[in-house]
Short mmCIF file of C-alpha atoms and ligand atoms in Angstrom, two decimals:
data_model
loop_
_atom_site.label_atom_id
_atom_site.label_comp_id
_atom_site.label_asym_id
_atom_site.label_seq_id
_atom_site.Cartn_x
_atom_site.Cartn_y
_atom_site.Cartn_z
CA UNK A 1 12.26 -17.36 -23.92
CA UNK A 2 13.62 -14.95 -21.19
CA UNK A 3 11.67 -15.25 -17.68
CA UNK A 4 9.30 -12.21 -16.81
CA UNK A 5 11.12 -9.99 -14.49
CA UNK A 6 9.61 -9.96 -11.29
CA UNK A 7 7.48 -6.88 -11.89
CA UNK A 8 6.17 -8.12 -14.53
CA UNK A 9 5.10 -10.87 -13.21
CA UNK A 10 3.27 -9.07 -10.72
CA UNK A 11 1.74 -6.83 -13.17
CA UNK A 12 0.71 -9.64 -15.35
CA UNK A 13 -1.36 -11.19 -12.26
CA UNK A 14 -2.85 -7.55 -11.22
CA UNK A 15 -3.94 -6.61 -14.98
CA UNK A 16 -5.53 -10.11 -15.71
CA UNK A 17 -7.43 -10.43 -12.53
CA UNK A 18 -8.61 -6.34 -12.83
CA UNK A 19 -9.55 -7.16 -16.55
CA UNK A 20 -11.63 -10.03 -15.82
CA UNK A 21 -13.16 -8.47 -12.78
CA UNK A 22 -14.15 -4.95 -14.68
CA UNK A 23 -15.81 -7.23 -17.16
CA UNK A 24 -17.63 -9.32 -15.03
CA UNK A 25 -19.46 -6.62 -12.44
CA UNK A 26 -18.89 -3.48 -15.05
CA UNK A 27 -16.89 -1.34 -12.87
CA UNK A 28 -14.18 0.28 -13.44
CA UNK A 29 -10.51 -0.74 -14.59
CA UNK A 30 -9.09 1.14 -11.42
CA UNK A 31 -12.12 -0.39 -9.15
CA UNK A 32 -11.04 -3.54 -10.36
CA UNK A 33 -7.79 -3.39 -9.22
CA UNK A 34 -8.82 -2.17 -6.13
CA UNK A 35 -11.25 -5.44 -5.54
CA UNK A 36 -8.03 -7.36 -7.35
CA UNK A 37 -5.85 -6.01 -4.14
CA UNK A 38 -7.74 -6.80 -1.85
CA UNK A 39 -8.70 -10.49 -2.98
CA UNK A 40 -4.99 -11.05 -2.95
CA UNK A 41 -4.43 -9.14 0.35
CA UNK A 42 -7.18 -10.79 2.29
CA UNK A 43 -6.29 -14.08 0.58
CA UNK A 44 -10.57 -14.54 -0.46
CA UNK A 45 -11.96 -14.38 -3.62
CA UNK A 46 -15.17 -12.21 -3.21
CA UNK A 47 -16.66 -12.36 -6.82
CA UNK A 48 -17.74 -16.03 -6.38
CA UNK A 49 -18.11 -16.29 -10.14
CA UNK A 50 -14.23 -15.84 -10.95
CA UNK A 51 -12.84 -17.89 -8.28
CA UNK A 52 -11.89 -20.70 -11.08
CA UNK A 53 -9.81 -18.28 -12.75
CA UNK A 54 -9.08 -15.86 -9.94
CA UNK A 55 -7.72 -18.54 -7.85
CA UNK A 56 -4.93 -19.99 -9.72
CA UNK A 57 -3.41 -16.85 -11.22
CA UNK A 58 -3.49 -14.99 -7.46
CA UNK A 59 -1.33 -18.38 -6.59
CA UNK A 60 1.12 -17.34 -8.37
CA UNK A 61 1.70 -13.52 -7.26
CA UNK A 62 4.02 -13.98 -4.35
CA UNK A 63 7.45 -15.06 -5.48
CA UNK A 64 10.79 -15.77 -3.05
CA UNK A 65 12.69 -12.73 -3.23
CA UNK A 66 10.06 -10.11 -4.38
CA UNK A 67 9.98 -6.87 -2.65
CA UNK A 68 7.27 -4.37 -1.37
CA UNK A 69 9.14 -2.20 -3.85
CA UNK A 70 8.55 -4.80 -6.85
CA UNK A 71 4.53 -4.64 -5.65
CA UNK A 72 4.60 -0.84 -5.78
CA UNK A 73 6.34 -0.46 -9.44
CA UNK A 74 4.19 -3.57 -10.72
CA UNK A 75 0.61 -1.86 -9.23
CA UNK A 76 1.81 1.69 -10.61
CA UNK A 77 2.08 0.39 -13.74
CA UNK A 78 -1.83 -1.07 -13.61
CA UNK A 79 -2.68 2.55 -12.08
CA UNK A 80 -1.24 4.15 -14.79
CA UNK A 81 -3.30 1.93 -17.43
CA UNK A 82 -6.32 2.54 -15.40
CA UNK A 83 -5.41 6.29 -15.23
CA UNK A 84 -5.49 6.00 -18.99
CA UNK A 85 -8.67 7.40 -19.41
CA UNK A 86 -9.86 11.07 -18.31
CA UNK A 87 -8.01 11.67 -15.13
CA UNK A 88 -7.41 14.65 -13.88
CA UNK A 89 -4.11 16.75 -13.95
CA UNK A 90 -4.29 16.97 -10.44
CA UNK A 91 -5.15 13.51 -9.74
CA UNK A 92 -2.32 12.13 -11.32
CA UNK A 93 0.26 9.83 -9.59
CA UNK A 94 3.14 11.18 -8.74
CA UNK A 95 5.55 9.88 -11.76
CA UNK A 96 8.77 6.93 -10.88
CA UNK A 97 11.59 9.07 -11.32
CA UNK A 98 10.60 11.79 -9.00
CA UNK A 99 9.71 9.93 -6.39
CA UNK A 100 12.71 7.74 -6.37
CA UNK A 101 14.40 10.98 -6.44
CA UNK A 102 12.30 12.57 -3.36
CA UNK A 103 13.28 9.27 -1.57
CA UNK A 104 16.94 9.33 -2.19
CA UNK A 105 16.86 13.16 -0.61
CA UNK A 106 14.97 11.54 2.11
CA UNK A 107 17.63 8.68 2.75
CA UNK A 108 20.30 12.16 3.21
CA UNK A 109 17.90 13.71 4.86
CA UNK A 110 16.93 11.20 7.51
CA UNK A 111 19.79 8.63 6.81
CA UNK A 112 17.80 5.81 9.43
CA UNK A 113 16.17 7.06 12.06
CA UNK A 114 12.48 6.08 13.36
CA UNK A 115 10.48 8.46 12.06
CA UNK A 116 7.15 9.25 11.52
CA UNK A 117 5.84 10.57 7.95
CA UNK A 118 3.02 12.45 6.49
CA UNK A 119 1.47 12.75 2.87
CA UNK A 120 -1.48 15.32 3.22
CA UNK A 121 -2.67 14.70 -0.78
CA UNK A 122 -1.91 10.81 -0.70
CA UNK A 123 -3.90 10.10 -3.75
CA UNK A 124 -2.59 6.79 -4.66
CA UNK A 125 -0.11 6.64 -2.17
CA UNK A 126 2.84 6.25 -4.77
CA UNK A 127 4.77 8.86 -3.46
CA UNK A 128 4.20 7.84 0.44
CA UNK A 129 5.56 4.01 -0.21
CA UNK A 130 7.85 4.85 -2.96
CA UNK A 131 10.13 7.14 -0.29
CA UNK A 132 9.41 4.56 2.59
CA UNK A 133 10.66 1.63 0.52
CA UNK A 134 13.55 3.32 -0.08
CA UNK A 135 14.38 4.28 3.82
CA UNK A 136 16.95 2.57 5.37
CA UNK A 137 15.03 3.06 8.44
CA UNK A 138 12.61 0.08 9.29
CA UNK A 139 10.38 1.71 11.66
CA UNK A 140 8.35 4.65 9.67
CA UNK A 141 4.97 5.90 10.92
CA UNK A 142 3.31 6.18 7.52
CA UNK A 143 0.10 8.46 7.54
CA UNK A 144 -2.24 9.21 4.42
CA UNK A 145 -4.72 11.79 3.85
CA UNK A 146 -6.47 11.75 0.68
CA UNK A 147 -10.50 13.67 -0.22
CA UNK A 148 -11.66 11.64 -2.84
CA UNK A 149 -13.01 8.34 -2.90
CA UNK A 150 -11.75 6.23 -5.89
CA UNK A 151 -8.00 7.58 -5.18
CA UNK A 152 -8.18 6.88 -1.32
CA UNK A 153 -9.15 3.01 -2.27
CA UNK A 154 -6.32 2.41 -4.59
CA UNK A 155 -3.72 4.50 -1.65
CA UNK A 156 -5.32 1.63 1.07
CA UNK A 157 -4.98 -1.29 -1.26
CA UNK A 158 -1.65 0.03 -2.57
CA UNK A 159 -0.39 -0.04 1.05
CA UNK A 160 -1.93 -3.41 2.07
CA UNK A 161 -0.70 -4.94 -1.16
CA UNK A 162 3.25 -3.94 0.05
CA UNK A 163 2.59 -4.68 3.62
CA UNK A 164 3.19 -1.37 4.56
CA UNK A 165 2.04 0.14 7.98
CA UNK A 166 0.44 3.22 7.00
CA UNK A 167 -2.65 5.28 8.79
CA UNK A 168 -5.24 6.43 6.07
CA UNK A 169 -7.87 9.22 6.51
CA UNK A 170 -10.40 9.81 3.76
CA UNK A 171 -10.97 13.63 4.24
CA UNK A 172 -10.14 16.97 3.16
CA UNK A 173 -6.67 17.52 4.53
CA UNK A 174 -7.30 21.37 4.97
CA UNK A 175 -9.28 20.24 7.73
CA UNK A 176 -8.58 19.28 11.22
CA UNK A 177 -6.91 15.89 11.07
CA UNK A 178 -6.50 13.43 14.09
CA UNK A 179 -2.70 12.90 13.48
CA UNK A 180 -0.16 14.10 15.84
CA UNK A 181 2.83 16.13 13.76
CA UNK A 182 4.97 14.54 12.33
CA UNK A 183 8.86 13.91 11.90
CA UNK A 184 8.54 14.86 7.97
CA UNK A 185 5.42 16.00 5.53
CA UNK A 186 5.83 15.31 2.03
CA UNK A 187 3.31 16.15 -0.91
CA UNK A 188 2.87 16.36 -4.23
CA UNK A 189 0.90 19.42 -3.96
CA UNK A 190 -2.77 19.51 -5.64
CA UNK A 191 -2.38 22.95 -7.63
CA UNK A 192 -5.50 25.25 -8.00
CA UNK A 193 -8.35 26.54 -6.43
CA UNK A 194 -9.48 25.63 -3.03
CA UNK A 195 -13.48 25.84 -2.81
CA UNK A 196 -14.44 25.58 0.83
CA UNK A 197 -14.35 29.78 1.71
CA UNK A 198 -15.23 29.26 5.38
CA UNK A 199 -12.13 26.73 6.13
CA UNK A 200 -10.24 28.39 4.20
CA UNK A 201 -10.50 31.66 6.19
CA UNK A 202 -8.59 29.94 9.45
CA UNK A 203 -5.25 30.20 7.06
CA UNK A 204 -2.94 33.16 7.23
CA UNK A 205 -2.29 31.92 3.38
CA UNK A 206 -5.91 32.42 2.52
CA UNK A 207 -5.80 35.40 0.19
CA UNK A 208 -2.82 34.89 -2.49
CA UNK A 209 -3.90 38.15 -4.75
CA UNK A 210 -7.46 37.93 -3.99
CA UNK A 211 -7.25 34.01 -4.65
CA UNK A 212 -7.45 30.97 -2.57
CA UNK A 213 -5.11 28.25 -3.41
CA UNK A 214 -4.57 24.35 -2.57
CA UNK A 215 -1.48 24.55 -3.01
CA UNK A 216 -0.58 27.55 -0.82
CA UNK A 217 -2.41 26.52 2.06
CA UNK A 218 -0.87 22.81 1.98
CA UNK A 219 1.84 24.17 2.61
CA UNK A 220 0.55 26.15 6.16
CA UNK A 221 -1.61 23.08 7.20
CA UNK A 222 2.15 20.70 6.45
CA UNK A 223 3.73 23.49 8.71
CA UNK A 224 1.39 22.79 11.37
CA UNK A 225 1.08 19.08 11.64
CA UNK A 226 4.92 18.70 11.45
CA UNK A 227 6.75 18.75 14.58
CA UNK A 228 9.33 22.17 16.07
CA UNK A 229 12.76 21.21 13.99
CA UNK A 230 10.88 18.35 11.39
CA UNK A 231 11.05 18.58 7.81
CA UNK A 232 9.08 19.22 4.72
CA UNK A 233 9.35 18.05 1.26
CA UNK A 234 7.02 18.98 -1.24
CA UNK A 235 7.17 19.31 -4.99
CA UNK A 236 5.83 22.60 -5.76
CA UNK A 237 5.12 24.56 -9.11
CA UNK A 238 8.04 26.48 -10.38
CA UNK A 239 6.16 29.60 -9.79
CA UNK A 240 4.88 29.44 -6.75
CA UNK A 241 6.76 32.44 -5.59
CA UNK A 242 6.36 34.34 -8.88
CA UNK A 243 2.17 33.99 -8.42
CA UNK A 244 2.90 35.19 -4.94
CA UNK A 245 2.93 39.29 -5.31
CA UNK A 246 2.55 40.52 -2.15
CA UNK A 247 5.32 38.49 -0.61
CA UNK A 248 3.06 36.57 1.91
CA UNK A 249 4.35 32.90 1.76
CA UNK A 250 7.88 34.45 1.72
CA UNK A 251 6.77 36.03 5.40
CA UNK A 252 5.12 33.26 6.52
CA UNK A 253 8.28 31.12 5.65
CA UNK A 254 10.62 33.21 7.41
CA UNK A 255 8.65 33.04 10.10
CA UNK A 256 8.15 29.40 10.24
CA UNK A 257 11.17 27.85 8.68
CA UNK A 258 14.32 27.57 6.94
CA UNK A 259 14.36 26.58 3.30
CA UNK A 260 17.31 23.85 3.17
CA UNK A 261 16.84 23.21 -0.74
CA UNK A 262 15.17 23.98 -4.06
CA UNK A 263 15.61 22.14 -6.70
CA UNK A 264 14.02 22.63 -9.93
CA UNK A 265 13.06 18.91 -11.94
CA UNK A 266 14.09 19.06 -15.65
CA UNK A 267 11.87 20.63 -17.94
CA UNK A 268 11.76 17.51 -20.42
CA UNK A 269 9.79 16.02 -17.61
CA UNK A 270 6.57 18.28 -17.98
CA UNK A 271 4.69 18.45 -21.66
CA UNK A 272 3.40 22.14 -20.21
CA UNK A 273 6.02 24.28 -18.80
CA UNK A 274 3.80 25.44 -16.79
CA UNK A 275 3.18 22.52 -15.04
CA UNK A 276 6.48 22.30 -14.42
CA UNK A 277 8.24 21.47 -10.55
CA UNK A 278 10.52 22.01 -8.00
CA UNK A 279 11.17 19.61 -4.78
CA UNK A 280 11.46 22.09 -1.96
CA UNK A 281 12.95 21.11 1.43
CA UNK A 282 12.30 23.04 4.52
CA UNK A 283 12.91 22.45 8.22
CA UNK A 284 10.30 23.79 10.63
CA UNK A 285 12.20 26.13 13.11
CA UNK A 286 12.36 24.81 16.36
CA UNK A 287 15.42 25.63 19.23
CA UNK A 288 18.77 24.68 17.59
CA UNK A 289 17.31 25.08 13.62
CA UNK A 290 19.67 27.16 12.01
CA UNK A 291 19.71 27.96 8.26
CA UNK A 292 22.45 25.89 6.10
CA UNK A 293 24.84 28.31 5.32
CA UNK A 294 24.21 27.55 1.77
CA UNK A 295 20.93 25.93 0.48
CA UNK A 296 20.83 23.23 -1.87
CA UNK A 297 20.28 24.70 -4.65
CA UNK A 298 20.30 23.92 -8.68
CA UNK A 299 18.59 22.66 -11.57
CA UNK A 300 18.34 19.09 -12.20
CA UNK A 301 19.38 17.91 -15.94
CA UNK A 302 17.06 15.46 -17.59
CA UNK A 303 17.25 11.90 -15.92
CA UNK A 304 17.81 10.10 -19.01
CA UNK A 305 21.22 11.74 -19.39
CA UNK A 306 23.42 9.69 -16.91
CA UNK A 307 26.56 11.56 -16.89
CA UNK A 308 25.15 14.41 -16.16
CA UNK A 309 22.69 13.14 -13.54
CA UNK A 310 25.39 11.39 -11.79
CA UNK A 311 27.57 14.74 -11.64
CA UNK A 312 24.59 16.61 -10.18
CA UNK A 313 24.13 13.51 -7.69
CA UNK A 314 27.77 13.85 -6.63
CA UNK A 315 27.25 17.29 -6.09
CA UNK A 316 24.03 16.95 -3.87
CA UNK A 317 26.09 14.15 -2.17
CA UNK A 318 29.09 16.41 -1.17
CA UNK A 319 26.18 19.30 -0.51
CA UNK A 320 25.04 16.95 2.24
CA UNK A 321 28.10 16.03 3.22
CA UNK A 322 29.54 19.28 3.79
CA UNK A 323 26.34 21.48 4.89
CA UNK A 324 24.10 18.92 6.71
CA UNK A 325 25.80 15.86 8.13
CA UNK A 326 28.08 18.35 10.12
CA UNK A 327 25.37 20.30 11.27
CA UNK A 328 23.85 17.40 12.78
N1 SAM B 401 1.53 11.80 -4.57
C1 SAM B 401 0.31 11.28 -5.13
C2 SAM B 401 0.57 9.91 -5.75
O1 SAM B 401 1.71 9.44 -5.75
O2 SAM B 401 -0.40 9.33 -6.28
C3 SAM B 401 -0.30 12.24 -6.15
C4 SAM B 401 -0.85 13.46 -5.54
S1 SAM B 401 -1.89 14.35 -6.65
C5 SAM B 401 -0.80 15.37 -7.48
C6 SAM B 401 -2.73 15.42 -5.53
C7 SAM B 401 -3.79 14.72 -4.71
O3 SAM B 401 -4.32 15.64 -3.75
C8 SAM B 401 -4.99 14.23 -5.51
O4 SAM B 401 -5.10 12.85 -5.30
C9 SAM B 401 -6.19 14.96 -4.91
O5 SAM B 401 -7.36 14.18 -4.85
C10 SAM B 401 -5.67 15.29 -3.52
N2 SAM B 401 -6.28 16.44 -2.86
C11 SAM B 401 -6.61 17.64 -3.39
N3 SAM B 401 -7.10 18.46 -2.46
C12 SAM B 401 -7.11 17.76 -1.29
C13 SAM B 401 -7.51 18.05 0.04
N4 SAM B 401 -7.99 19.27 0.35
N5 SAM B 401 -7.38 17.10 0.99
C14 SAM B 401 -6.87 15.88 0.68
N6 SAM B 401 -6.47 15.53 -0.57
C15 SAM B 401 -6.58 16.46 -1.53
#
């Protein structure tokens, strides 16, 4: 018989120990792996009454050679189980392929630099350590921002668990947060309403056709905490512009920043088309930010046909080489 890959390994140790801990104190599959996380990152069992069990298998979960990015596929994977059941559209994790795609763009983008990163809608931090694992840069700031309260504990243990240095904040990110700006924002934007009138008032994005949206003003509040001439990467719905009709983000854009790239994800990758996304890239304007003379832009074919993916990815390579590496 073939040896688990390392992965599954990992996921093997997280699903058995957040299986026999949901069980025993009747919580939750995703509370379980929370409590699972942090047994194994604090090296101490806390539910006395599995530590015969708990003990050995947790023995077994660090391996010679395994990555941070082996923990963070292996604990998606138990997210996604524990996701399973009744979780919201917009709580959903930010899926594998797009974020190893947002963290190539990021390795062009900031090829390995010290840097410091923000993810305003962390939820469970997927996104955040998917695109730092992939860095070349070792030094990376991470901070986290994330409202609600089950999400936020999976980000923190997700983090710990990959022994990555990352900042969290459990609070509505619409809000004034304690974090200097940063060197890049990314987010998978929450789309929809946002409820709290009074904040909201403070945006210049406020009133989208007598609306207020999440995802309109998470894009302002990015804007501010990211430093003069830092970047912004956000997957965004396809028609954010579109719902838009008075033009206001498009002022407030060319006000604040140049859009480097759009590029729209494949439509096999959403069940609802109107769900569907597009990673946008903007720079913040700042002294010497010019506009590319050409944005990135183009519509990515479905990831599970590699010829054509691997055209497109030459053609976002040579787009960097030849619009942004010599305007550096
Ligand atoms: N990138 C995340 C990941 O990999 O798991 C998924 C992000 S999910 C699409 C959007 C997240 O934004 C949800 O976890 C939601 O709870 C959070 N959110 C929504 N409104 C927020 C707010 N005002 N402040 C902070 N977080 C918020």
């Amino acid at each position: 018989m073939n040896e688990p890959s390392i992965v599954q390994h990992l996921f093997d140790v997280l699903d058995q120990s957040a299986s026999l801990i949901e069980e025993s104190q009747s919580v939750t599959y995703l509370e379980a792996l929370c409590m699972t996380a942090e047994n194994i990152h604090q090296d101490r069992i806390v539910q006395k009454d599995l530590e015969k069990q708990l003990g050995p298998l947790y023995d077994t979960f660090f391996r010679e050679g395994m990555t941070a990015e082996d923990v963070r596929r292996a604990y998606q994977l138990a997210v996604l189980k524990g996701m399973k059941t009744g979780t919201q559209l917009n709580h959903q994790m930010t899926p594998d392929s797009i974020v190893l795609f947002m963290g190539y763009l990021l390795s062009k983008l900031l090829p390995s630099d010290t840097f410091s990163m923000l993810d305003p809608a962390a939820g469970t931090c997927n996104l955040l350590t998917g695109m730092i694992n992939q860095s070349q840069s070792e030094t990376i700031e991470g901070y986290a921002v994330e409202v609600d309260d089950l999400l936020i504990k999976v980000a923190y243990n997700n983090a710990n668990l990959q022994q990555r240095n990352i900042e969290f904040f459990h609070q509505d990110s619409l809000r004034p947060m304690l974090i200097d700006p940063v060197d890049i924002t990314v987010c998978d934007v929450p789309v929809g309403y946002y409820p709290d009138k009074e904040n909201a008032s403070q945006f210049t994005l406020s009133n989208i056709n007598g609306q207020i949206y999440s995802h309109f003003l998470m894009i302002e509040q990015g804007l501010k905490y990211t430093k003069e001439a830092g970047y912004l990467m956000y997957l965004v719905p396809n028609d954010l512009f579109s719902q838009d009709e008075g033009n206001k983000l498009h002022g407030f854009l060319k006000d604040q920043a140049v859009i480097i790239g759009l590029l729209q994800l494949p439509a096999s990758m959403f069940k609802d088309q109107r769900h569907a996304k597009s990673i946008m890239i903007m720079q913040k304007k700042g002294p010497d930010v010019e506009p590319p003379k050409q944005a990135l832009l183009a519509e990515l074919p479905s990831f599970s046909n590699e010829r054509a993916l691997s055209e497109m990815m030459t053609r976002i390579n040579d787009w960097f080489h030849s619009h942004w590496s010599k305007q550096k």
